[in-house]
Coordinates of C-alpha atoms and ligand atoms in Angstrom, one line a residue:
M1 CA 18.7 6.0 -20.0
V2 CA 19.2 3.0 -21.8
W3 CA 16.2 0.0 -21.2
G4 CA 18.6 -3.1 -21.8
F5 CA 16.5 -6.4 -23.0
T6 CA 18.9 -8.9 -21.3
L7 CA 15.8 -10.7 -19.8
M8 CA 16.2 -10.3 -16.2
A9 CA 15.3 -12.8 -13.0
L10 CA 11.3 -12.2 -12.1
I11 CA 10.6 -10.3 -8.9
M12 CA 6.8 -10.2 -7.5
I13 CA 7.0 -9.6 -3.6
T14 CA 3.2 -8.5 -1.5
H15 CA 2.0 -7.2 1.5
C16 CA -1.4 -7.1 3.4
G17 CA 0.1 -4.4 6.0
A18 CA 2.2 -3.8 8.9
G19 CA -0.1 -5.6 11.5
S20 CA -1.2 -8.3 9.5
T21 CA -1.4 -12.0 10.6
E22 CA -1.2 -15.6 9.3
K23 CA -4.5 -15.3 9.1
V24 CA -3.8 -13.7 6.1
L25 CA -1.4 -15.0 4.5
D26 CA -3.3 -16.9 1.9
A27 CA -4.2 -13.7 -0.1
S28 CA -0.8 -12.0 0.1
E29 CA 0.2 -15.2 -1.6
K30 CA -3.0 -15.5 -4.1
A31 CA -1.9 -11.8 -4.9
G32 CA 1.3 -12.2 -5.4
K33 CA 1.0 -16.0 -7.2
V34 CA -1.1 -13.5 -9.8
G35 CA 1.4 -10.8 -10.5
F36 CA 3.9 -13.1 -10.7
E37 CA 1.8 -15.4 -13.4
I38 CA 1.5 -11.7 -15.2
L39 CA 5.2 -11.5 -15.0
N40 CA 5.9 -14.9 -16.1
K41 CA 3.9 -14.1 -19.3
G42 CA 6.3 -11.1 -20.0
G43 CA 4.0 -8.6 -19.0
S44 CA 5.3 -5.7 -17.3
A45 CA 6.2 -5.0 -13.8
L46 CA 3.2 -1.9 -13.9
D47 CA 0.8 -4.5 -14.8
A48 CA 2.0 -7.0 -12.4
V49 CA 1.3 -5.0 -8.8
V50 CA -1.7 -3.9 -10.5
G51 CA -3.2 -7.2 -10.8
A52 CA -2.2 -8.2 -7.5
T53 CA -3.3 -5.0 -5.7
I54 CA -6.5 -5.5 -7.3
V55 CA -6.6 -9.3 -5.9
L56 CA -5.7 -7.1 -2.6
E57 CA -8.7 -5.2 -2.6
D58 CA -11.0 -7.8 -3.5
D59 CA -10.1 -9.6 -0.3
E60 CA -12.6 -7.9 2.3
R61 CA -10.2 -9.2 4.9
L62 CA -8.2 -6.6 4.4
N63 CA -8.1 -2.7 5.0
A64 CA -8.0 -1.6 1.3
G65 CA -10.9 -1.7 -1.4
T66 CA -13.7 -3.7 -0.4
G67 CA -13.2 -3.9 3.6
S68 CA -11.7 -0.3 3.8
R69 CA -12.0 0.9 7.4
L70 CA -14.5 3.9 7.9
R71 CA -13.8 7.3 8.9
L72 CA -15.0 8.5 12.4
S73 CA -17.5 10.4 10.1
G74 CA -18.4 7.0 8.8
K75 CA -17.6 7.2 5.8
I76 CA -14.8 5.7 3.8
Q77 CA -11.9 7.3 1.6
M78 CA -9.8 5.1 -0.3
D79 CA -6.1 6.4 -1.4
A80 CA -3.8 4.0 -3.7
S81 CA -0.9 4.8 -6.0
L82 CA 1.1 3.4 -8.3
M83 CA 5.2 4.2 -9.9
D84 CA 7.4 2.8 -12.0
S85 CA 10.9 2.7 -13.6
K86 CA 10.3 6.0 -16.0
R87 CA 9.0 7.8 -12.8
D88 CA 5.5 7.4 -14.0
C89 CA 3.1 8.0 -11.1
G90 CA -0.6 7.4 -10.9
C91 CA -2.0 8.5 -7.0
V92 CA -5.8 9.0 -5.8
A93 CA -6.4 10.2 -2.5
A94 CA -9.9 10.5 -0.6
L95 CA -11.3 8.3 -3.4
E96 CA -15.1 7.2 -2.7
G97 CA -17.7 4.8 -3.8
V98 CA -14.9 2.8 -5.9
K99 CA -14.4 -1.0 -5.9
N100 CA -10.7 -1.1 -6.8
P101 CA -9.0 2.3 -6.1
I102 CA -5.6 1.2 -7.7
K103 CA -7.5 1.3 -11.2
V104 CA -8.5 4.4 -10.7
A105 CA -5.0 5.6 -10.1
R106 CA -4.0 3.9 -13.5
E107 CA -6.3 6.1 -15.0
V108 CA -4.5 8.7 -13.4
M109 CA -1.3 7.8 -14.5
K110 CA -2.5 8.2 -18.0
T111 CA -3.4 12.0 -17.8
P112 CA -0.7 15.0 -17.4
H113 CA -1.1 15.0 -13.5
L114 CA 0.0 12.5 -11.4
F115 CA -2.1 13.1 -8.4
I116 CA -5.6 13.6 -7.7
A117 CA -7.7 14.1 -4.5
G118 CA -11.3 14.2 -2.9
E119 CA -14.1 15.3 -5.5
G120 CA -12.0 15.9 -8.0
A121 CA -10.6 11.9 -7.4
N122 CA -14.4 10.8 -7.5
E123 CA -15.4 12.7 -10.5
F124 CA -12.7 11.7 -12.5
A125 CA -13.3 8.1 -11.3
R126 CA -16.8 8.4 -12.6
S127 CA -16.0 10.1 -16.1
K128 CA -13.7 7.0 -16.5
G129 CA -16.6 4.9 -16.1
F130 CA -16.2 3.4 -12.7
E131 CA -19.5 2.9 -11.4
Y132 CA -20.6 3.7 -7.6
Y133 CA -19.6 0.6 -5.3
D134 CA -20.2 0.5 -1.2
P135 CA -16.9 -1.0 0.0
K136 CA -18.3 -1.1 3.4
T137 CA -18.6 -4.6 5.1
D138 CA -20.3 -5.9 8.3
R139 CA -17.0 -6.4 9.8
T140 CA -15.9 -2.4 9.5
V141 CA -19.0 -1.4 10.5
R142 CA -18.6 -3.1 13.6
A143 CA -14.6 -1.9 14.3
W144 CA -16.3 1.4 13.9
E145 CA -18.8 1.1 16.0
K146 CA -15.9 0.1 18.4
V147 CA -13.9 3.0 17.5
R148 CA -16.8 5.5 18.3
K149 CA -17.8 3.8 21.7
R150 CA -14.1 4.7 22.7
L151 CA -13.9 8.5 21.7
R152 CA -17.2 8.5 23.8
E153 CA -15.7 7.2 26.7
K154 CA -12.7 9.0 26.7
D155 CA -11.6 5.5 27.2
L156 CA -8.2 5.5 24.9
P157 CA -5.4 3.8 25.6
S158 CA -1.6 5.3 25.2
W159 CA -0.8 5.3 21.5
A160 CA 0.6 1.8 21.1
E161 CA -1.5 0.1 22.8
K162 CA -4.4 1.8 20.8
W163 CA -2.9 0.5 17.4
E164 CA -2.9 -2.9 19.0
D165 CA -6.5 -3.0 20.6
Y166 CA -7.7 -2.4 17.2
D167 CA -6.5 -5.2 15.5
V168 CA -4.3 -2.9 13.3
R169 CA -4.7 -3.8 9.4
D170 CA -2.7 -1.8 7.2
T171 CA -2.3 -0.8 3.7
V172 CA -1.2 -3.4 0.9
G173 CA 0.9 -3.1 -1.4
A174 CA 3.2 -5.2 -4.1
V175 CA 6.6 -4.2 -5.9
A176 CA 7.9 -6.2 -9.2
L177 CA 11.2 -6.5 -11.6
D178 CA 10.0 -7.5 -14.6
S179 CA 11.8 -9.6 -17.1
R180 CA 12.9 -6.4 -19.2
G181 CA 14.5 -4.9 -16.0
W182 CA 11.7 -2.6 -14.8
F183 CA 10.6 -1.9 -11.8
A184 CA 7.5 -0.8 -10.4
T185 CA 5.3 -0.7 -7.2
S186 CA 1.8 0.1 -5.5
N187 CA -0.2 1.0 -2.4
S188 CA -3.7 0.7 -1.6
T189 CA -5.2 1.7 1.8
G190 CA -8.5 2.6 3.5
G191 CA -6.2 4.7 6.0
T192 CA -5.5 3.9 9.0
T193 CA -7.7 3.9 12.7
F194 CA -9.0 7.2 13.8
M195 CA -9.2 9.9 10.3
L196 CA -10.9 13.0 9.5
D197 CA -12.0 13.2 6.5
G198 CA -9.8 14.2 4.0
R199 CA -6.8 13.0 6.2
V200 CA -3.9 11.8 3.5
G201 CA -1.7 9.6 5.1
D202 CA 1.3 8.3 3.2
T203 CA 0.1 5.5 0.3
P204 CA -0.4 7.6 -2.7
V205 CA 2.7 10.1 -1.3
I206 CA 5.2 9.5 -3.5
G207 CA 8.6 9.1 -1.8
A208 CA 7.1 8.4 1.8
G209 CA 4.4 5.1 0.6
L210 CA 5.8 4.9 -2.6
Y211 CA 8.9 4.9 -4.7
A212 CA 10.8 3.7 -7.7
A213 CA 13.0 4.3 -10.2
E214 CA 15.4 2.6 -12.6
K215 CA 17.2 1.1 -9.9
G216 CA 14.2 -0.4 -8.2
A217 CA 10.9 0.1 -6.1
V218 CA 9.8 0.4 -2.7
S219 CA 6.5 0.1 -0.8
A220 CA 5.9 1.2 2.8
T221 CA 3.2 0.3 5.5
G222 CA 2.4 1.4 9.0
I223 CA 1.2 5.2 9.9
G224 CA 1.3 7.4 7.5
E225 CA 1.8 10.6 9.3
E226 CA 5.2 9.2 10.5
I227 CA 6.5 7.7 7.1
V228 CA 5.6 10.5 5.2
R229 CA 8.1 12.9 8.4
V230 CA 10.9 10.2 7.4
V231 CA 10.1 9.8 3.3
L232 CA 11.0 6.4 3.7
S233 CA 10.6 5.0 0.9
K234 CA 12.9 7.4 -1.1
W235 CA 15.4 6.6 1.9
V236 CA 15.1 3.1 1.3
Y237 CA 15.8 3.5 -2.6
D238 CA 18.3 5.8 -1.8
R239 CA 20.2 3.3 0.5
M240 CA 20.0 0.6 -2.7
V241 CA 21.0 3.2 -5.3
D242 CA 24.2 3.4 -2.5
G243 CA 24.9 0.0 -3.7
R244 CA 23.3 -1.8 0.1
H245 CA 21.3 -5.0 -0.5
P246 CA 17.4 -4.3 -0.1
Q247 CA 16.9 -6.6 2.3
D248 CA 19.8 -4.6 4.1
A249 CA 18.4 -1.3 3.3
C250 CA 14.7 -2.3 4.8
D251 CA 16.0 -3.6 7.9
A252 CA 18.2 -0.1 8.6
S253 CA 15.2 2.1 7.5
L254 CA 13.3 0.7 10.3
E255 CA 15.8 2.5 12.9
L256 CA 14.3 5.7 11.7
F257 CA 11.1 4.4 14.0
E258 CA 10.5 4.2 17.7
K259 CA 10.0 -0.3 18.0
D260 CA 6.2 0.0 19.1
M261 CA 5.7 2.0 15.7
P262 CA 4.2 -0.6 13.7
T263 CA 5.9 0.1 10.1
G264 CA 6.9 -2.4 7.2
V265 CA 8.7 -2.1 4.3
I266 CA 9.1 -4.0 0.8
A267 CA 11.9 -3.4 -1.8
V268 CA 13.2 -4.9 -5.1
S269 CA 16.2 -4.1 -7.0
K270 CA 18.5 -5.9 -9.5
D271 CA 20.3 -7.4 -6.8
G272 CA 17.4 -9.2 -5.3
Y273 CA 14.4 -8.3 -2.9
G274 CA 14.2 -7.4 1.1
V275 CA 11.2 -7.5 3.2
S276 CA 11.0 -5.9 6.8
C277 CA 8.4 -5.3 9.5
N278 CA 8.5 -4.9 13.4
T279 CA 5.6 -6.3 13.9
K280 CA 4.0 -9.1 12.2
M281 CA 2.6 -8.6 8.7
A282 CA 1.6 -11.0 5.9
W283 CA 3.4 -11.0 2.8
W284 CA 5.1 -13.4 -0.4
A285 CA 7.7 -13.5 -2.6
R286 CA 9.0 -15.1 -5.3
E287 CA 12.1 -14.7 -7.8
G288 CA 12.2 -16.9 -10.8
Ligands
LIG301 N1 -0.8 3.6 5.8 C1 -1.5 4.2 5.7 C2 -1.9 5.2 6.5 O1 -1.9 5.8 7.4 O2 -3.0 6.0 5.8

């Protein structure tokens, strides 16, 4: 395609994950403003979503970077991903001991690969100079102890109640449109509540947790296994390609899920942006 240089309206959207409440609205705003400022100074959509995601990862109230959820084993293994209008991608999964997984995803983008996982991702991060960092917090350790106790006591609520009980905070994410008309999307997560080591959800899976190409960008949040099954982000992208407004495409995508399956999606195209979630979700958006 030919990349035009007509100056476009800027769009920046951030979210703190399906299930996040107004208590963390300030985090989505702070991150969004960082991203928007990058756009405003002529920066790329990719730089904007990375800048915003770093802010979200550094907020220990959110389930990404510092504050990531522990797996049943007690380990923290994080997933992060990036994609832009040129379909360049960088994804990491089950990454350990790093402060900002999104920065490692950005390094992956510079390689011939698009996805590096597990021990290879850890080694790759160290080879790129990322020092060891423990993303654990007192709050996430307390949450892990509670989960283990309920498992031991076989005190498991039904599926939907389970998520409600554990104060779900899912993936963080961002999408942006820059002045050159390029789009980008990013995601970062500590995963979901009950997880075995090595489990990978939707967050770093192209088409499921995220998608971007010449017509727009999408980021999804919710229960990874369910989002992968319906390839949610590509579904929303394809509706936008068909001419639907991003808000309409996001709203329609929630029909793919049971009402009690916490799911959210944000999207941007040249027609504007959309934000939909079937539960609470802290998010922030600016057009300018
Ligand atoms: N959406 C995050 C996960 O399921 O891992």
